[in-house]
PDB file of C-alpha atoms and ligand atoms in Angstrom:
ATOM      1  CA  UNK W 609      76.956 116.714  93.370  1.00  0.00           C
ATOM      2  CA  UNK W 610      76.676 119.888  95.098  1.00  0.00           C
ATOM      3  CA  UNK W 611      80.178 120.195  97.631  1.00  0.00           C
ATOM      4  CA  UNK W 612      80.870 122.454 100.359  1.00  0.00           C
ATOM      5  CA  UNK W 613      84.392 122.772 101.679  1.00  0.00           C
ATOM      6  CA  UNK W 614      84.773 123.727 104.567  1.00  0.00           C
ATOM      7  CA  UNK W 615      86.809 123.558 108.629  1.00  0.00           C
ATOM      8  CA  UNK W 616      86.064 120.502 110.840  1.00  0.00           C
ATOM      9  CA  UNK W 617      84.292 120.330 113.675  1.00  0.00           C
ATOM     10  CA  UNK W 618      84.154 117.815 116.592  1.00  0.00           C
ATOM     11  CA  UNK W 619      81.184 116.512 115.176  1.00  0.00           C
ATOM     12  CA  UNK W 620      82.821 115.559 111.755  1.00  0.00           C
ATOM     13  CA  UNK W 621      85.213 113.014 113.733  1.00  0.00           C
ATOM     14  CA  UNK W 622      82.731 109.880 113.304  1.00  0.00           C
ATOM     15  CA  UNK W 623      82.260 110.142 109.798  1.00  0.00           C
ATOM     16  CA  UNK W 624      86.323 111.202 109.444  1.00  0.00           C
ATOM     17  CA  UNK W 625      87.408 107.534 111.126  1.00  0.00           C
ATOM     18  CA  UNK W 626      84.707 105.853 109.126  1.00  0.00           C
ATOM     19  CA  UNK W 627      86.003 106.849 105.919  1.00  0.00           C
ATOM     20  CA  UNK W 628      89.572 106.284 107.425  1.00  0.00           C
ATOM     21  CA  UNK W 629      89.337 103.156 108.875  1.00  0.00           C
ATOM     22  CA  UNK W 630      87.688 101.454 105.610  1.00  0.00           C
ATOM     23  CA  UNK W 631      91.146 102.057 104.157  1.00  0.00           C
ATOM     24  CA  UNK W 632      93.057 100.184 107.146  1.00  0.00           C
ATOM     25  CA  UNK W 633      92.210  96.359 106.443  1.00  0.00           C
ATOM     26  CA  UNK W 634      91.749  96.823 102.717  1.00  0.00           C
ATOM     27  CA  UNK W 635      94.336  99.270 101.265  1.00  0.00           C
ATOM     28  CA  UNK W 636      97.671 100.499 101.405  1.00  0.00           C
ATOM     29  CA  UNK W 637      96.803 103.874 101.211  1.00  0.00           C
ATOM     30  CA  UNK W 638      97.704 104.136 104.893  1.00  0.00           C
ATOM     31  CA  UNK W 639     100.131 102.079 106.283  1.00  0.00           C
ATOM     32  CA  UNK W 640      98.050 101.861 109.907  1.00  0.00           C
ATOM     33  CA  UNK W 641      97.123  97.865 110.791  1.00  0.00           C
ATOM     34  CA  UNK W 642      94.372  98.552 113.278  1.00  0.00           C
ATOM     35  CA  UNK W 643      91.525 100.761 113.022  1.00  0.00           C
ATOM     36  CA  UNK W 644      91.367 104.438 114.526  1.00  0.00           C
ATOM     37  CA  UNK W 645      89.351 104.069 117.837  1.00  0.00           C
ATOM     38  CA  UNK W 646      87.477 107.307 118.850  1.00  0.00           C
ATOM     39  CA  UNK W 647      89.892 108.335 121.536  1.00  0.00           C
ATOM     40  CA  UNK W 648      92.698 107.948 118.856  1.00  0.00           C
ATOM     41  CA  UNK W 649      90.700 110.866 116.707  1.00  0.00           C
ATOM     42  CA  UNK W 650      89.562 112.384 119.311  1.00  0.00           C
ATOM     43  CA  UNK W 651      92.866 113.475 120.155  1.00  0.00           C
ATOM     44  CA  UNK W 652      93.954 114.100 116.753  1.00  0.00           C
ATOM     45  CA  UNK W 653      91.966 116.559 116.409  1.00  0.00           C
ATOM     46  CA  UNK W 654      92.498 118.205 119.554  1.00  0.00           C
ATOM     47  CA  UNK W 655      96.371 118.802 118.617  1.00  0.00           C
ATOM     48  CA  UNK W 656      95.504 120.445 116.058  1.00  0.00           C
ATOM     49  CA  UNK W 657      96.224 124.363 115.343  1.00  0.00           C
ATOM     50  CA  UNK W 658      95.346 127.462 112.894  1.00  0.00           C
ATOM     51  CA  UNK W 659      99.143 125.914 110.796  1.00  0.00           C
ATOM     52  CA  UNK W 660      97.518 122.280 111.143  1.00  0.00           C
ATOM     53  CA  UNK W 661      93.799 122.465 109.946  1.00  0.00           C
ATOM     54  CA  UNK W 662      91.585 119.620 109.293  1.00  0.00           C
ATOM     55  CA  UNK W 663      89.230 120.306 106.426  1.00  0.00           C
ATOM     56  CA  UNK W 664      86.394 118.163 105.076  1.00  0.00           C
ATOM     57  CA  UNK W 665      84.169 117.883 102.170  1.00  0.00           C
ATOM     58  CA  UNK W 666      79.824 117.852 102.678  1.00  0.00           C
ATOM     59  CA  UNK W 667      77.334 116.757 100.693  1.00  0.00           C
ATOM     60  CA  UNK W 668      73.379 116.760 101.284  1.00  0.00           C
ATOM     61  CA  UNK W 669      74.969 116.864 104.971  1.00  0.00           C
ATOM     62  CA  UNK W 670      76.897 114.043 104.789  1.00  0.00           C
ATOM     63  CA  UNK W 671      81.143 114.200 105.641  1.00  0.00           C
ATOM     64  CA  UNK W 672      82.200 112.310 102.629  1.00  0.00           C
ATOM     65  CA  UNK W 673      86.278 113.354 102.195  1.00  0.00           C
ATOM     66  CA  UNK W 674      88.350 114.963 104.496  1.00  0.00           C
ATOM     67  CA  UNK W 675      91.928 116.546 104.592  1.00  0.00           C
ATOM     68  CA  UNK W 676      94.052 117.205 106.752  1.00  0.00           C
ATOM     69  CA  UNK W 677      97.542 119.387 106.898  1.00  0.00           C
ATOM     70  CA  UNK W 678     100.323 117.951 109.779  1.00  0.00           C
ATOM     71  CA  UNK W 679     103.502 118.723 110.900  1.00  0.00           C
ATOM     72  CA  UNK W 680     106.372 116.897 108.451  1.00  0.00           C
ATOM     73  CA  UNK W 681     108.086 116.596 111.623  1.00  0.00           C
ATOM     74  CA  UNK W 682     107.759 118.307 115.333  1.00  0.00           C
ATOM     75  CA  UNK W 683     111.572 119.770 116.099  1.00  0.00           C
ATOM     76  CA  UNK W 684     111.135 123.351 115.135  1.00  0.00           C
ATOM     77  CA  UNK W 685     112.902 123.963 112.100  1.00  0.00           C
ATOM     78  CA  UNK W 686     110.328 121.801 110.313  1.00  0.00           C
ATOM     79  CA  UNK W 687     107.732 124.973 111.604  1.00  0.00           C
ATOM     80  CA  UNK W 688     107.087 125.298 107.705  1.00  0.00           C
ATOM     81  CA  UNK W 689     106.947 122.197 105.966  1.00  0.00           C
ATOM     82  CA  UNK W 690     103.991 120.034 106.377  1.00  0.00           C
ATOM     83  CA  UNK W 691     102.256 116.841 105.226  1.00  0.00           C
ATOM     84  CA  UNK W 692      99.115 116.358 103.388  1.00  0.00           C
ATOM     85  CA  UNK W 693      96.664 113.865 103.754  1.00  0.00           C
ATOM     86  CA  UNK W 694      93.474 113.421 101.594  1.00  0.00           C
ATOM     87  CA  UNK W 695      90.773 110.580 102.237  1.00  0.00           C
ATOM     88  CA  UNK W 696      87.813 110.138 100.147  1.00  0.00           C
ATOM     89  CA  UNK W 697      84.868 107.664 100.940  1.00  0.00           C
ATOM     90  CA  UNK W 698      85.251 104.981  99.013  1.00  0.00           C
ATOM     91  CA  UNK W 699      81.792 104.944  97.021  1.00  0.00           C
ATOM     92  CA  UNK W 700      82.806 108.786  95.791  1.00  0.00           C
ATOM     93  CA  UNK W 701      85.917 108.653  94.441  1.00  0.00           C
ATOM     94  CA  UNK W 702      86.838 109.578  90.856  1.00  0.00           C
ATOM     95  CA  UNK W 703      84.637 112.650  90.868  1.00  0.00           C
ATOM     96  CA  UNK W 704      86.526 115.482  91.329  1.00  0.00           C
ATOM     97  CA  UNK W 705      86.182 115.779  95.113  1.00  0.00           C
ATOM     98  CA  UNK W 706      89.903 114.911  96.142  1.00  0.00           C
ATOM     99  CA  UNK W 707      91.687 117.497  94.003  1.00  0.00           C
ATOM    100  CA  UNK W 708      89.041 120.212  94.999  1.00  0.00           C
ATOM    101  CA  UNK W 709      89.866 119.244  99.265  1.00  0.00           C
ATOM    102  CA  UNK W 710      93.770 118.919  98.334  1.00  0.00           C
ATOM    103  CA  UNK W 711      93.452 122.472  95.991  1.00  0.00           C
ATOM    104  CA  UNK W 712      92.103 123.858  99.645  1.00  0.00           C
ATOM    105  CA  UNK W 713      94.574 122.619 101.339  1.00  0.00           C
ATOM    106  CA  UNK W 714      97.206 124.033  99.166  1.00  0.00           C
ATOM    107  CA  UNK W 715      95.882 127.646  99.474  1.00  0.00           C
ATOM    108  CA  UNK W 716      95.327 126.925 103.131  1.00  0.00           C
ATOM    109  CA  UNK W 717      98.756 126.074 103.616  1.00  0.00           C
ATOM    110  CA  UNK W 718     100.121 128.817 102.039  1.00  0.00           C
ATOM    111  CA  UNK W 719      97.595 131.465 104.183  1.00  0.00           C
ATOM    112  CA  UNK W 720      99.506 129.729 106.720  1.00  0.00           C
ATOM    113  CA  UNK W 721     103.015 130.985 105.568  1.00  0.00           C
ATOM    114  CA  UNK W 722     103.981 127.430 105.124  1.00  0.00           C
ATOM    115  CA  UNK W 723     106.636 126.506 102.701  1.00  0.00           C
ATOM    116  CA  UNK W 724     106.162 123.186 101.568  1.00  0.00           C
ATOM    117  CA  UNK W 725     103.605 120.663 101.409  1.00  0.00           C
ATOM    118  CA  UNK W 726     105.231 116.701 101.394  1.00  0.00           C
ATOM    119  CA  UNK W 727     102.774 114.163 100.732  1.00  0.00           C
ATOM    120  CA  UNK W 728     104.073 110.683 100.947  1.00  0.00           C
ATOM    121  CA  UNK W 729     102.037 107.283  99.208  1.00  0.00           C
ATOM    122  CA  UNK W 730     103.137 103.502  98.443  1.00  0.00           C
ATOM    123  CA  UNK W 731     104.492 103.123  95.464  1.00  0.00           C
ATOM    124  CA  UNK W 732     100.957 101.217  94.148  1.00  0.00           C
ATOM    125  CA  UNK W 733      98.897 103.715  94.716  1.00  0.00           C
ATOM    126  CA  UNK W 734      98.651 105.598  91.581  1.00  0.00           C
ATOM    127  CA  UNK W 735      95.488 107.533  92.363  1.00  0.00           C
ATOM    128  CA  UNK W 736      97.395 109.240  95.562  1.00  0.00           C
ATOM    129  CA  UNK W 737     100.780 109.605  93.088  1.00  0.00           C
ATOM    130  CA  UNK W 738      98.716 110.976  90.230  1.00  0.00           C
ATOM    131  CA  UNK W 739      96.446 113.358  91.869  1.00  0.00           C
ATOM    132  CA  UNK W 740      99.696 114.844  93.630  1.00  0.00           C
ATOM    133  CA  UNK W 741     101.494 115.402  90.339  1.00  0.00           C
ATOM    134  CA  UNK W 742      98.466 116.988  88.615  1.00  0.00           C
ATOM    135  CA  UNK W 743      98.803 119.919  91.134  1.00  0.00           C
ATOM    136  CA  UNK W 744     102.320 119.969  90.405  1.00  0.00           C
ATOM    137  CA  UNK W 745     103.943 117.911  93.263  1.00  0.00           C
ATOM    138  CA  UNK W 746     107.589 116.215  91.847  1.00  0.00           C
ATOM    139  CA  UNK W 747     108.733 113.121  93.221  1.00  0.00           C
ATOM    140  CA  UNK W 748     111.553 113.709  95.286  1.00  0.00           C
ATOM    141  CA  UNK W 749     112.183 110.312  96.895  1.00  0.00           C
ATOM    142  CA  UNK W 750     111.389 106.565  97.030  1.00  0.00           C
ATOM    143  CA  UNK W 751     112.541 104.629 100.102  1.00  0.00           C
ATOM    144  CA  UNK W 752     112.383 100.634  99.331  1.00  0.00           C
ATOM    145  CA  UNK W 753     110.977  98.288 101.623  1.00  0.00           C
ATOM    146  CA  UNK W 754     109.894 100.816 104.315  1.00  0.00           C
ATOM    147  CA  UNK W 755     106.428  98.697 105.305  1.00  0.00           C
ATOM    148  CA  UNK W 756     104.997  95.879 106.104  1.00  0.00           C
ATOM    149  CA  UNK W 757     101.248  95.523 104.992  1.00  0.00           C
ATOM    150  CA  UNK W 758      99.334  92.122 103.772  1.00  0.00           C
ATOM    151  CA  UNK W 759     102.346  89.942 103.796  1.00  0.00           C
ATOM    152  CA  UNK W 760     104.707  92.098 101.489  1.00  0.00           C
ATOM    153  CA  UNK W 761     107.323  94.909 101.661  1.00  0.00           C
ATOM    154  CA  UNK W 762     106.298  98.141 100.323  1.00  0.00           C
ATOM    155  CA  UNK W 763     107.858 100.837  98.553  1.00  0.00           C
ATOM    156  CA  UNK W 764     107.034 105.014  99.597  1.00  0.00           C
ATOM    157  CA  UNK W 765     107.195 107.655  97.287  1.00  0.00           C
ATOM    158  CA  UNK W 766     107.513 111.150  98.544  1.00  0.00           C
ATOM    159  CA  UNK W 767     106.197 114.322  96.764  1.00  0.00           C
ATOM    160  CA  UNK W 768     106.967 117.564  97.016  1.00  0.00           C
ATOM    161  CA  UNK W 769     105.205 121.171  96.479  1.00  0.00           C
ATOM    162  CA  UNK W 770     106.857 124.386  97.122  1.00  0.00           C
ATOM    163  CA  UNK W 771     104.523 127.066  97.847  1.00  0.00           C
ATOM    164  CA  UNK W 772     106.944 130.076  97.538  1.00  0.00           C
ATOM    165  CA  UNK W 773     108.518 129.582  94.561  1.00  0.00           C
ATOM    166  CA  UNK W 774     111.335 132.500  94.969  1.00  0.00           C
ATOM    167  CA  UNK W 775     112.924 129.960  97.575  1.00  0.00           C
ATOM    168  CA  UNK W 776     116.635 129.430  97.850  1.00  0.00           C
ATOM    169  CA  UNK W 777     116.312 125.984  96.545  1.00  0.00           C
ATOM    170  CA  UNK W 778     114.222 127.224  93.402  1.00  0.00           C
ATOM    171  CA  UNK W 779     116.346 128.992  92.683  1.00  0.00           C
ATOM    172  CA  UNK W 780     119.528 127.097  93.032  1.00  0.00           C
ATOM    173  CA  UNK W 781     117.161 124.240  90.994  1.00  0.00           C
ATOM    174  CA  UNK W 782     117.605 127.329  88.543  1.00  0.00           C
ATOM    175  CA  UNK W 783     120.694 127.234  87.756  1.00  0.00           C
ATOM    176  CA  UNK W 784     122.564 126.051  84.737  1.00  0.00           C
TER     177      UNK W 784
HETATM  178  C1  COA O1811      93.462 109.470  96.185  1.00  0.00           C
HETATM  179  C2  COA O1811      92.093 110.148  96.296  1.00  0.00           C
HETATM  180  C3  COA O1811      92.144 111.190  97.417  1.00  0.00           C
HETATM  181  C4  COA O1811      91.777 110.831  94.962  1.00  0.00           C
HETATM  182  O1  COA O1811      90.558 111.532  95.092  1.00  0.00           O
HETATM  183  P1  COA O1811      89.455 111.432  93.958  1.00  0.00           P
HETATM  184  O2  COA O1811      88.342 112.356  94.272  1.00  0.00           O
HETATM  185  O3  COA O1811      89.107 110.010  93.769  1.00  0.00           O
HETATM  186  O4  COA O1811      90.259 111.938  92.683  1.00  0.00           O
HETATM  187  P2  COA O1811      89.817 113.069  91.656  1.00  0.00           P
HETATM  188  O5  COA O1811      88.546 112.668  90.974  1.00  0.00           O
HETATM  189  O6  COA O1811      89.838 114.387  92.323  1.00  0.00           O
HETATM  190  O7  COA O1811      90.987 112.947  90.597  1.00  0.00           O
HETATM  191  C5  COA O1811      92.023 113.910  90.506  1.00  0.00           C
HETATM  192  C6  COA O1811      93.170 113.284  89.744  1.00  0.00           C
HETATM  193  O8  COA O1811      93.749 112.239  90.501  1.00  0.00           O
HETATM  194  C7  COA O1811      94.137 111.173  89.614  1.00  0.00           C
HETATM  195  N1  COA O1811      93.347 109.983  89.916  1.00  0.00           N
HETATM  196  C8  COA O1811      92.260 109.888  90.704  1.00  0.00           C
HETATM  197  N2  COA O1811      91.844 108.619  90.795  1.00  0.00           N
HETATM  198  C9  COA O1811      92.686 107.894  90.026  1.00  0.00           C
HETATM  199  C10 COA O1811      92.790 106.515  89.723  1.00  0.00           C
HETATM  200  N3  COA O1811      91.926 105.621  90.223  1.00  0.00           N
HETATM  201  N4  COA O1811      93.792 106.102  88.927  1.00  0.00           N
HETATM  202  C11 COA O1811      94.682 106.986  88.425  1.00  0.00           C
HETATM  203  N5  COA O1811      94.629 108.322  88.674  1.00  0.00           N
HETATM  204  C12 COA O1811      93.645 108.760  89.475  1.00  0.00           C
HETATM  205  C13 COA O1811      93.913 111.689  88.227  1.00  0.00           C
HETATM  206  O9  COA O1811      95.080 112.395  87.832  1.00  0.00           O
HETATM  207  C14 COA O1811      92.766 112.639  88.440  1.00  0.00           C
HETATM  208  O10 COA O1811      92.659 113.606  87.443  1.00  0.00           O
HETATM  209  P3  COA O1811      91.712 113.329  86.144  1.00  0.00           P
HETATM  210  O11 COA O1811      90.401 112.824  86.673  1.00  0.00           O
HETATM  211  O12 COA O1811      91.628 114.666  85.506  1.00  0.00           O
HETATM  212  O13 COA O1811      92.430 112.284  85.357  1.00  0.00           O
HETATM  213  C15 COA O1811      90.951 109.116  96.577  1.00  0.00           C
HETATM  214  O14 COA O1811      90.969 108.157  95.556  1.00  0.00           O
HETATM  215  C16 COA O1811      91.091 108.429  97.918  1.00  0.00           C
HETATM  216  O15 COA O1811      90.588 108.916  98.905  1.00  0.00           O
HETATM  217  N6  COA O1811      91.762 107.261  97.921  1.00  0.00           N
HETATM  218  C17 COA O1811      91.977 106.515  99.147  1.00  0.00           C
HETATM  219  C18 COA O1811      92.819 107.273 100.131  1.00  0.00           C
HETATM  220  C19 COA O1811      94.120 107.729  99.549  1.00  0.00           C
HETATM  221  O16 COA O1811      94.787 107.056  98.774  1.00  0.00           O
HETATM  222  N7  COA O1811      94.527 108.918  99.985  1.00  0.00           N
HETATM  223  C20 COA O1811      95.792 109.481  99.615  1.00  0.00           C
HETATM  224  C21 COA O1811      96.744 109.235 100.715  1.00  0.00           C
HETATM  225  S1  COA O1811      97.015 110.652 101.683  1.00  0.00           S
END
């Protein structure tokens, strides 16, 4: 499968809520209950910024993965630590596609001078946990009971990546 990586467009925002909004009803890889509605990505997108890219993955044409790097929070001295977010389309998983998008994403976020990238999943969902620790993401916290999502309470891990690794907090992890 031949895969180009590259910025989205306005014309990737279809196939980005399709491949979103299969998740919604069926998974707890995103704790959303309704589906996206255009407007909904529409403006997504247009928040975005050069720190807060959107990437997505092609093949033969088609949008069929997408990434996308946001703000861990919006008061300002959060400027450098952002979230990650990786959807695949469901019939393409398992091929290699999601680490190469969250791989760009990594480099893109550190082009960006960010410091950290925090990627939160539910506690079941190993391929999101897994994929995060084979780039070298460490758990750094589990809240209990945080969501609500087919009739049960559910569990979020969060993971961490520094991108700077001379950091302060290295290098206090550093010592004895
Ligand atoms: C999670 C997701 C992005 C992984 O992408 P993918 O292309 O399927 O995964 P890859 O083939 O790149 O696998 C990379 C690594 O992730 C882990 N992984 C992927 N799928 C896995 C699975 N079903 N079970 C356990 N580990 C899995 C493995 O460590 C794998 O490395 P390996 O193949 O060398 O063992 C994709 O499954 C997806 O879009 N899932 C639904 C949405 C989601 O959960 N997004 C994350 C929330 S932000």
């Amino acid at each position: 499968m031949d895969i180009v990586i590259r910025l989205a467009t306005n014309a990737d925002l279809g196939p980005i809520r399709d491949i979103y909004n299969y998740y919604v009803h069926r998974s707890t890889c995103t704790f959303q209950l309704e589906p996206d509605t255009e407007d909904a990505r529409i403006i997504w997108f247009r928040d975005r910024s050069p720190a807060h890219p959107v990437i997505v993955a092609e093949s033969g044409g088609d949008v069929i993965g997408w990434a996308a790097l946001s703000a861990w929070n919006r008061r300002e001295a959060y400027a450098h630590s952002v979230e990650a977010s990786v959807y695949l389309r469901h019939d393409v998983q398992r091929r290699g596609i999601g680490r190469s998008l969250l791989c760009d994403l990594i480099e893109r976020a550190r082009q960006a001078g960010h410091h950290t990238i925090i990627g939160g999943a539910c506690t079941e969902q190993a391929a999101s946990l897994a994929l995060q620790e084979s780039l070298g993401f460490e758990r750094v916290a589990c809240f209990k009971e945080v969501g609500q999502k087919f009739g049960r309470w559910l569990d979020v891990v969060y993971m961490q990546l520094f991108l700077d690794h001379q950091t302060s907090s290295n290098v206090v992890r550093a010592l004895p």
